[in-house]
Amino acid sequence: MTELLSNYLGGTPVMGSGAGTPLFDPVLGNELVRVDATGLDLAAGFDFARRQGGQALRAMTYRERAAMLGAVVKVLQANRDAYYDIAMQNSGTVKNDSAVDIDGGIYTLGYYAKLGESLGDQKYLLDDEPAALGRDKEKGVAFVSQHILTPTHGVALLINAFNFPSWGLWEKAAPALLSGVPVIVKPGTSTAWLTQRMVRDVVEAGVLPAGALSVICGSSAGLMDQLKAFDVVSFTGSADTAKVIRSHPAVTERSVRVNIEADSVNSAWLLPDADASSDSFKSLVREVVNEMRVKSGQKCTAIRRIFVPEAIYSVASEAISAKLALLAVGNPRNELVKMGSLVSRAQFNTVQQGLAHLKTQAETLFDGSTLSLVDVDPAVACVMAPTLLGARDPNSDLIHNTEVFGPVATLVPYKDLAHAKALIARGEGSLVASVYSGDTAMASEASLDIAFAHGRVHVITPDVAQIHTGHGNVMPQTLHGGPGRAGGGEELGGKRGLGFYHRRSGLQVSQSIANTMKVST
Ligand code: NAP
């Protein structure tokens, strides 16, 4: 029997009473550890977090909580090697891909630690300037409306997807903790080990108040039932589970605030000014290959649809395929390997099914199954090389509404700008689109035109080709989320990321009271 990992709830480690769900190495196939949440006293654990964790956090100023995040960063940095080891074993990722998750999470925490320091020694935030409601000219007094943001007096339940066990935790926990709201995280089960280990290290280091951070691994049963009026739930995962969350009585009856990050059929768009010899074309090819390779395409922001002018459909297909053919795909323990594994057998099967489904409406331009895999037993390993599809008929439904959560993307030809915009909009709301052009006026207009359907538009013009942050990289400075099928959520975006964990109230007060609320930072 492998080790059964403990949950952390009520300020202490607690074991589930069941046999546990095994987590596997997706490359070698062996069982690694088990997780279990059977029999936990969820009501007491949530209550402890609300009372002990919440009160202690709210007693601190933003600057003090920022310092606390800084201390969390130090704990995580001290244990980085263990995290890389867990990621390779449990997620099957090469070192660079583990970095996106592990160092990406630590960077996001560090970013919010800095931001928190700039918010100063206060315990609430002002929202905009006061607006006058009434005046007594004789007495020289005014009655004003001043909006303020105060931390919600509940817990933040974070229900996360399997693909980012580290970043997925910290990109939500950093703004929550900085806001003064305790966190209970329920990681995606197949890769829960890394989340559990990070929470364990941070709790045991004693750098957070008791109850500020909890982790429940394994079944999600009963979690939503615990939520009360001032709690919030932030969900990342599939559209199907999102529906379950949205329709739970906690949301429909108790008005628990919910943020949903769901699936997304993201686009890369080469504008018509760019021909096959342009820098923009080279940038597009580089980004597409990168997005298919990194974490084997298991990124919510990965490029799924590639829009190119129809005149260069074939040359784009050849250029992307030539680079995909050079990728070493296989066992992340082999230093030559640049692309590792999918996270589980279930995920491998789902991706293969999704690919077969897409192929009913698309041609295969580069067939990943023809690549030899490095250092793996294909009967055991959940390793899959990238496949590029092409949709000569850009009107096919499936390419616009099917997210295959793996190394699969579809090249789509378009006739003109209006045609491309209409096709991109058929994704019905995405997390991100990238735009590639050497014509700054056209790039600016195109990005404004598609912004309504995207949480983020990443524009790559030749002047920023070497310094941009990458189509799929989520930076804490910029909003993460997207309308429509992407879930309608908003995370990060600097200080905006704190909004979800605060309550906005309008105070109608004398100007003299409003003046006392202006705390300098
Ligand atoms: P999933 O099956 O929907 O699971 C997401 C989380 O919800 C997991 O922790 C899961 O637990 C939990 N869960 C399942 N049923 C639940 C229920 N009835 N009540 C409460 N929680 C429940 O999604 P996934 O397969 O892990 O992730 C892949 C999907 O996530 C993809 O569609 C991808 O696009 C999306 N994603 C989106 C973003 C984004 O930021 N927009 C980021 C990453 C991934 P178990 O693991 O125990 O089932």
XYZ file of C-alpha atoms and ligand atoms in Angstrom:
569
model
C 0.000 0.000 0.000
C 1.268 3.487 -0.810
C 1.184 6.388 1.660
C -2.222 7.926 2.367
C -1.829 11.713 2.302
C -3.383 13.757 5.058
C -5.846 16.546 4.503
C -5.306 19.804 6.415
C -8.518 21.033 7.973
C -9.382 22.682 11.272
C -5.775 23.799 11.545
C -4.394 20.268 11.732
C -3.622 17.249 9.555
C -6.603 14.885 9.293
C -6.740 11.525 7.575
C -9.714 10.282 5.612
C -11.178 7.079 7.004
C -11.436 5.285 3.652
C -8.899 3.217 1.721
C -8.172 6.178 -0.558
C -7.962 6.935 -4.265
C -4.597 6.072 -5.796
C -2.602 8.659 -7.760
C -0.356 7.316 -10.506
C 2.806 8.131 -12.393
C 1.377 8.631 -15.897
C 4.669 7.645 -17.555
C 5.674 4.546 -15.601
C 2.201 3.533 -14.484
C 3.024 2.851 -10.826
C 0.901 4.000 -7.911
C 2.488 6.914 -6.017
C 0.291 7.908 -3.060
C -3.390 7.854 -2.124
C -5.818 10.599 -1.128
C -9.022 10.369 0.828
C -11.573 12.740 2.357
C -13.996 10.156 3.712
C -15.496 10.971 7.090
C -13.991 14.448 7.504
C -15.996 16.794 9.702
C -16.454 19.352 6.952
C -18.844 21.561 8.923
C -16.369 21.928 11.793
C -13.456 22.472 9.370
C -15.249 25.202 7.420
C -16.369 26.806 10.657
C -12.818 26.801 12.036
C -11.520 28.442 8.858
C -14.266 31.088 8.980
C -13.867 31.886 12.674
C -10.187 31.384 13.470
C -8.597 31.891 10.073
C -10.901 34.696 8.962
C -10.695 36.677 12.190
C -6.930 36.447 12.384
C -6.512 37.505 8.751
C -8.927 40.409 9.039
C -7.109 41.657 12.113
C -4.081 42.272 9.906
C -3.500 45.165 7.501
C -2.830 44.684 3.792
C 0.839 45.341 4.434
C 0.959 42.673 7.159
C -0.810 40.162 4.947
C 1.585 41.047 2.124
C 4.494 40.208 4.409
C 2.737 36.923 5.211
C 2.585 36.096 1.482
C 6.287 36.902 1.286
C 6.895 34.333 4.032
C 4.873 31.749 2.073
C 7.096 32.428 -0.945
C 10.174 31.647 1.172
C 8.706 28.348 2.399
C 7.868 27.270 -1.145
C 11.251 28.302 -2.498
C 12.981 26.255 0.178
C 11.096 23.148 -0.972
C 11.209 23.660 -4.753
C 13.211 20.521 -5.475
C 10.586 18.322 -3.815
C 7.871 20.016 -5.869
C 9.715 19.407 -9.126
C 10.088 15.780 -8.181
C 6.385 15.399 -7.401
C 5.402 17.181 -10.632
C 7.565 14.884 -12.740
C 6.191 11.792 -11.029
C 2.527 12.728 -10.792
C 1.999 15.066 -13.770
C 4.629 13.549 -16.075
C 6.022 16.981 -16.960
C 9.490 17.987 -18.143
C 11.335 20.490 -15.950
C 10.401 23.562 -18.014
C 6.721 22.632 -17.864
C 6.852 21.981 -14.126
C 8.341 25.473 -13.825
C 5.264 27.014 -15.447
C 3.200 25.504 -12.641
C 5.582 25.716 -9.661
C 7.549 28.899 -10.337
C 4.489 30.449 -11.982
C 2.635 29.948 -8.689
C 5.501 31.333 -6.600
C 5.850 34.337 -8.934
C 2.140 35.103 -8.613
C 2.387 34.972 -4.815
C 5.417 37.275 -4.924
C 3.567 39.669 -7.198
C 0.647 39.917 -4.744
C 3.063 40.304 -1.832
C 4.468 43.400 -3.553
C 1.077 44.713 -4.531
C -0.172 44.259 -0.962
C 2.688 46.314 0.391
C 1.584 49.201 -1.788
C -1.905 49.037 -0.223
C -0.440 50.086 3.101
C -1.546 49.849 6.703
C -5.274 49.741 6.193
C -7.988 47.122 6.500
C -10.348 48.217 3.753
C -10.097 49.731 0.295
C -11.793 52.819 -1.036
C -13.684 52.380 -4.272
C -13.531 55.605 -6.258
C -14.026 59.161 -5.069
C -16.987 60.337 -2.949
C -20.008 61.655 -4.862
C -22.039 64.518 -3.394
C -25.653 63.708 -2.455
C -26.620 66.859 -0.570
C -25.125 70.132 0.625
C -25.796 72.627 3.412
C -24.147 75.726 2.018
C -24.628 77.714 5.199
C -22.898 75.193 7.409
C -20.462 74.254 4.639
C -21.170 70.504 5.029
C -21.880 67.853 2.445
C -23.591 64.470 2.555
C -21.715 62.080 0.255
C -21.709 58.593 -1.162
C -18.424 56.764 -0.658
C -18.011 53.164 -1.798
C -15.715 50.895 0.168
C -14.455 47.333 -0.151
C -14.167 45.181 2.969
C -13.050 41.530 3.118
C -15.940 39.089 3.046
C -16.478 37.285 6.390
C -16.464 33.797 4.966
C -14.186 31.208 3.408
C -12.985 30.969 -0.161
C -13.546 27.441 -1.430
C -11.225 26.840 -4.374
C -12.191 23.869 -6.546
C -9.357 23.350 -8.988
C -8.587 21.466 -12.187
C -5.853 18.830 -12.474
C -3.570 20.696 -14.838
C -2.089 23.326 -12.488
C -1.808 21.861 -8.979
C 0.543 24.679 -7.908
C -0.295 27.763 -9.963
C -4.008 26.933 -9.779
C -3.776 27.068 -5.989
C -1.668 30.207 -5.623
C -3.239 32.331 -8.356
C -6.435 32.156 -6.298
C -5.025 31.878 -2.762
C -2.711 34.892 -3.135
C -5.492 37.437 -3.788
C -7.792 35.695 -1.266
C -5.265 35.720 1.586
C -4.139 39.250 0.758
C -7.789 40.270 0.946
C -8.079 38.689 4.409
C -10.124 35.646 3.407
C -9.204 32.081 4.502
C -8.811 29.449 1.801
C -9.956 25.845 1.544
C -8.610 24.207 -1.600
C -9.890 21.047 -3.216
C -7.407 20.107 -5.951
C -8.181 17.979 -9.002
C -7.725 14.462 -7.674
C -5.364 12.975 -10.264
C -2.571 15.487 -9.449
C -3.538 16.459 -5.889
C -0.196 15.458 -4.398
C 1.638 18.689 -5.273
C -1.137 20.898 -3.883
C -1.298 18.805 -0.717
C 2.482 18.984 -0.261
C 2.624 22.750 -0.694
C -0.216 23.314 1.775
C 1.425 20.899 4.198
C 4.761 22.756 4.001
C 3.135 26.162 4.476
C 0.873 25.058 7.354
C 3.710 23.269 9.121
C 6.013 26.265 8.705
C 3.513 28.264 10.782
C 3.699 31.339 8.566
C -0.089 31.674 8.302
C -2.675 31.983 11.090
C -4.332 28.665 11.983
C -7.235 27.982 9.639
C -6.059 30.419 6.946
C -5.177 27.602 4.536
C -6.745 24.136 4.344
C -6.656 21.356 1.776
C -9.171 18.583 1.164
C -8.042 15.898 -1.269
C -10.229 13.343 -2.980
C -13.979 13.463 -3.218
C -15.767 16.779 -3.613
C -18.873 15.312 -1.946
C -20.488 17.713 0.519
C -18.118 20.643 -0.054
C -20.645 22.932 -1.718
C -23.202 22.055 1.001
C -20.980 23.787 3.575
C -21.101 27.162 1.922
C -22.921 30.028 3.662
C -23.953 33.532 2.683
C -20.548 35.258 2.994
C -18.469 32.447 1.521
C -17.233 32.451 -2.051
C -16.409 29.616 -4.414
C -13.902 29.837 -7.208
C -14.102 26.946 -9.639
C -11.766 25.930 -12.454
C -12.652 22.932 -14.560
C -14.978 21.616 -17.197
C -18.187 23.255 -18.376
C -20.150 20.217 -17.164
C -18.943 20.493 -13.565
C -19.378 24.272 -13.749
C -23.078 23.660 -14.388
C -23.310 21.534 -11.243
C -21.617 24.263 -9.184
C -23.813 27.032 -10.597
C -27.014 25.142 -9.912
C -26.125 24.153 -6.333
C -28.459 25.647 -3.664
C -25.474 27.421 -2.110
C -25.430 29.586 -5.234
C -29.099 29.582 -6.238
C -30.559 29.992 -2.734
C -27.830 31.360 -0.479
C -26.291 33.725 -3.075
C -22.781 32.431 -2.501
C -20.598 34.368 -4.918
C -19.151 32.140 -7.605
C -16.355 32.546 -10.132
C -16.131 30.059 -12.979
C -13.144 29.396 -15.223
C -14.230 26.749 -17.692
C -13.088 25.433 -21.043
C -12.161 27.626 -23.960
C -11.394 27.241 -27.667
C -8.665 29.896 -27.851
C -7.468 31.458 -31.088
C -4.240 32.595 -32.718
C -4.872 35.015 -35.579
C -2.373 35.953 -38.273
C -3.644 39.183 -39.845
C -3.796 39.547 -43.651
C -0.796 41.900 -43.872
C 1.524 39.055 -42.883
C 2.872 36.743 -45.567
C 4.921 33.603 -45.044
C 8.227 35.508 -45.034
C 7.130 37.980 -42.352
C 8.277 38.152 -38.748
C 4.634 37.861 -37.727
C 4.343 34.502 -39.480
C 7.455 33.259 -37.657
C 6.034 34.458 -34.324
C 2.761 32.656 -35.008
C 4.505 29.382 -35.854
C 6.677 29.639 -32.720
C 3.721 30.329 -30.439
C 1.551 27.578 -31.921
C 4.253 24.949 -31.513
C 4.992 26.175 -28.015
C 1.348 26.071 -26.979
C 0.929 22.531 -28.310
C 4.099 21.385 -26.539
C 3.929 23.045 -23.099
C 2.227 20.728 -20.604
C 1.187 18.652 -23.631
C -1.495 21.209 -24.422
C -3.185 20.741 -21.023
C -3.491 24.466 -20.514
C -6.796 26.275 -20.423
C -5.192 29.075 -22.434
C -3.540 26.881 -25.110
C -4.108 27.714 -28.763
C -6.822 25.444 -30.194
C -7.673 27.321 -33.426
C -5.111 28.955 -35.725
C -6.540 31.450 -38.214
C -4.441 32.261 -41.284
C -5.246 33.966 -44.624
C -6.366 31.219 -47.019
C -3.496 31.971 -49.429
C -0.958 30.734 -46.875
C -2.889 27.818 -45.346
C -0.561 25.243 -46.941
C 2.686 27.002 -46.132
C 1.540 27.547 -42.529
C 0.691 23.866 -42.274
C 4.161 22.929 -43.537
C 5.988 25.365 -41.244
C 4.166 24.245 -38.087
C 4.425 20.551 -39.004
C 8.176 20.847 -39.668
C 8.724 22.151 -36.138
C 6.407 19.611 -34.511
C 8.330 16.821 -36.229
C 11.491 17.881 -34.379
C 9.986 17.591 -30.896
C 11.376 14.921 -28.604
C 8.310 13.558 -26.814
C 8.446 10.980 -24.055
C 9.747 10.263 -20.582
C 10.459 13.539 -18.730
C 13.362 11.823 -16.922
C 15.287 11.779 -20.205
C 17.050 15.137 -20.633
C 16.562 15.095 -24.402
C 12.800 15.066 -23.981
C 11.085 18.441 -24.433
C 7.463 17.309 -24.119
C 6.219 14.965 -21.407
C 3.017 13.154 -20.670
C -0.680 13.749 -20.253
C -1.601 13.484 -16.579
C -3.551 10.248 -16.505
C -4.959 7.342 -18.468
C -8.415 8.923 -18.229
C -7.091 12.175 -19.679
C -5.215 10.259 -22.439
C -8.420 8.444 -23.430
C -10.472 11.671 -23.362
C -7.952 13.440 -25.606
C -7.871 10.520 -28.072
C -11.670 10.530 -28.226
C -11.741 14.307 -28.719
C -9.182 14.035 -31.509
C -11.194 11.333 -33.273
C -14.282 13.522 -32.947
C -12.531 16.560 -34.472
C -11.157 14.423 -37.290
C -14.704 13.820 -38.503
C -14.658 17.438 -39.698
C -10.942 18.119 -40.175
C -8.002 16.754 -42.129
C -4.795 15.628 -40.431
C -1.882 17.910 -41.350
C 0.632 16.466 -38.898
C -0.030 13.107 -37.298
C 1.656 12.870 -33.899
C 1.143 9.127 -33.783
C 3.880 8.776 -36.444
C 6.543 10.174 -34.073
C 8.565 7.683 -32.050
C 8.278 8.301 -28.347
C 11.463 8.516 -26.277
C 12.075 6.116 -23.396
C 8.517 5.025 -22.790
C 6.418 1.912 -23.049
C 3.508 3.128 -25.203
C 1.268 0.477 -23.665
C 1.753 2.047 -20.228
C 2.689 5.696 -20.683
C 0.028 8.364 -21.218
C 2.374 10.167 -23.590
C 0.984 11.648 -26.783
C 2.820 13.613 -29.474
C 1.122 16.697 -30.984
C -1.321 16.500 -33.878
C -2.103 19.414 -36.183
C -5.480 19.315 -37.870
C -6.765 21.498 -40.690
C -10.267 22.684 -41.466
C -10.473 23.453 -45.162
C -14.133 24.140 -44.497
C -13.899 26.798 -41.771
C -17.633 26.572 -41.135
C -17.464 23.125 -39.559
C -19.034 23.304 -36.107
C -16.728 21.016 -34.193
C -13.539 23.015 -34.603
C -15.198 26.020 -32.989
C -16.990 24.255 -30.160
C -14.724 21.352 -29.187
C -11.916 21.818 -26.707
C -9.536 18.868 -26.860
C -7.517 19.341 -23.656
C -4.235 18.055 -25.057
C -1.670 18.647 -27.831
C -4.149 19.224 -30.632
C -4.804 22.401 -32.640
C -6.638 23.128 -35.873
C -5.477 25.379 -38.689
C -8.344 27.390 -40.177
C -8.182 29.453 -43.412
C -10.098 32.728 -43.658
C -10.994 35.014 -46.568
C -10.799 38.504 -45.062
C -10.847 40.372 -41.752
C -14.627 40.231 -41.359
C -14.640 36.499 -42.050
C -11.885 35.864 -39.479
C -13.659 37.912 -36.802
C -16.900 36.021 -37.369
C -15.103 32.666 -37.140
C -13.218 33.629 -33.961
C -16.498 34.707 -32.352
C -17.864 31.216 -32.954
C -15.770 30.096 -29.986
C -18.574 31.801 -28.024
C -16.229 33.406 -25.535
C -12.597 32.473 -24.865
C -9.888 33.117 -22.329
C -7.373 34.454 -24.826
C -6.687 35.229 -28.462
C -3.314 36.203 -29.866
C -2.998 38.519 -32.856
C 0.077 38.608 -35.126
C 0.735 41.516 -37.470
C 3.342 43.988 -38.668
C 0.672 46.628 -39.197
C 0.081 48.330 -35.865
C -3.104 50.133 -36.945
C -4.651 46.901 -38.225
C -3.510 45.005 -35.096
C -5.009 47.627 -32.827
C -8.360 47.634 -34.642
C -8.499 43.843 -34.850
C -7.798 43.422 -31.139
C -10.465 45.951 -30.182
C -12.931 44.163 -32.468
C -12.468 40.761 -30.816
C -11.997 41.997 -27.223
C -15.709 41.552 -26.431
C -15.315 37.775 -26.760
C -12.061 37.430 -24.792
C -10.685 37.950 -21.319
C -7.295 38.752 -22.817
C -6.022 39.734 -26.268
C -2.289 39.206 -26.704
C -0.934 41.249 -29.607
C 2.444 40.322 -31.072
C 3.891 42.980 -33.364
C 7.531 42.706 -34.515
C 8.718 45.348 -32.006
C 7.694 43.139 -29.047
C 8.445 39.771 -30.645
C 11.343 39.129 -28.259
C 9.804 40.531 -25.079
C 6.152 39.513 -25.049
C 5.061 37.112 -22.311
C 3.599 34.340 -24.494
C 0.089 33.574 -25.709
C -0.675 31.042 -23.004
C 1.142 32.469 -19.985
C -1.207 33.957 -17.444
C 0.436 37.013 -15.880
C -0.962 38.222 -12.536
C -0.907 41.804 -13.834
C -3.526 40.942 -16.482
C -7.057 39.626 -16.190
C -7.570 35.868 -16.467
C -11.033 34.620 -17.374
C -13.351 34.933 -20.303
C -16.981 35.444 -21.256
C -19.489 32.851 -22.455
C -18.274 29.286 -22.613
C -15.023 30.277 -20.844
C -17.193 30.595 -17.738
C -17.709 34.348 -17.439
C -15.147 34.596 -14.644
C -12.472 37.137 -13.798
C -9.302 36.438 -11.830
C -6.016 38.270 -11.300
C -5.535 41.544 -13.196
C -3.535 43.125 -10.362
C -5.695 44.820 -7.736
C -8.849 43.783 -9.633
C -8.164 40.226 -8.433
C -8.974 41.309 -4.858
C -12.498 42.400 -5.781
C -13.972 38.900 -5.709
C -12.926 38.451 -2.066
C -14.255 41.822 -0.918
C -17.769 43.108 -0.432
C -18.524 46.503 -1.979
C -20.732 48.741 0.165
C -21.918 52.258 -0.413
C -21.546 54.434 2.664
C -23.777 57.507 2.745
C -22.049 59.775 5.202
C -20.990 63.286 6.064
C -18.030 64.501 3.984
C -16.098 64.810 7.252
C -16.477 61.051 7.903
C -15.545 60.286 4.287
C -12.404 62.381 4.754
C -11.292 60.265 7.714
C -11.499 57.152 5.556
C -8.828 58.306 3.165
C -5.870 56.391 4.483
C -2.603 57.198 2.801
C -0.594 54.220 1.551
P -13.459 18.782 -13.897
O -13.629 17.344 -14.104
O -14.617 19.679 -14.121
O -12.919 18.938 -12.404
C -12.579 20.176 -11.856
C -12.649 20.101 -10.344
O -14.019 19.940 -9.943
C -11.904 18.904 -9.757
O -11.310 19.294 -8.546
C -13.027 17.914 -9.528
O -12.715 16.948 -8.566
C -14.126 18.825 -9.056
N -15.455 18.284 -9.150
C -15.923 17.302 -9.951
N -17.250 17.113 -9.742
C -17.616 18.003 -8.785
C -18.845 18.301 -8.126
N -19.968 17.652 -8.416
N -18.850 19.266 -7.181
C -17.743 19.936 -6.866
N -16.536 19.702 -7.464
C -16.483 18.750 -8.412
O -12.297 19.379 -14.788
P -10.829 18.758 -15.002
O -10.990 17.573 -15.867
O -10.109 18.651 -13.700
O -10.126 19.949 -15.786
C -10.137 20.078 -17.165
C -11.016 21.210 -17.609
O -10.708 22.383 -16.874
C -10.836 21.586 -19.054
O -12.094 21.686 -19.669
C -10.176 22.934 -19.025
O -10.510 23.785 -20.079
C -10.635 23.506 -17.743
N -9.665 24.443 -17.226
C -9.960 25.771 -17.262
C -9.063 26.685 -16.756
C -9.373 28.151 -16.746
O -8.650 28.898 -16.094
N -10.391 28.604 -17.413
C -7.854 26.246 -16.226
C -7.580 24.895 -16.230
C -8.500 23.998 -16.729
P -12.117 15.520 -8.996
O -10.803 15.783 -9.626
O -12.024 14.811 -7.710
O -13.116 14.938 -9.948
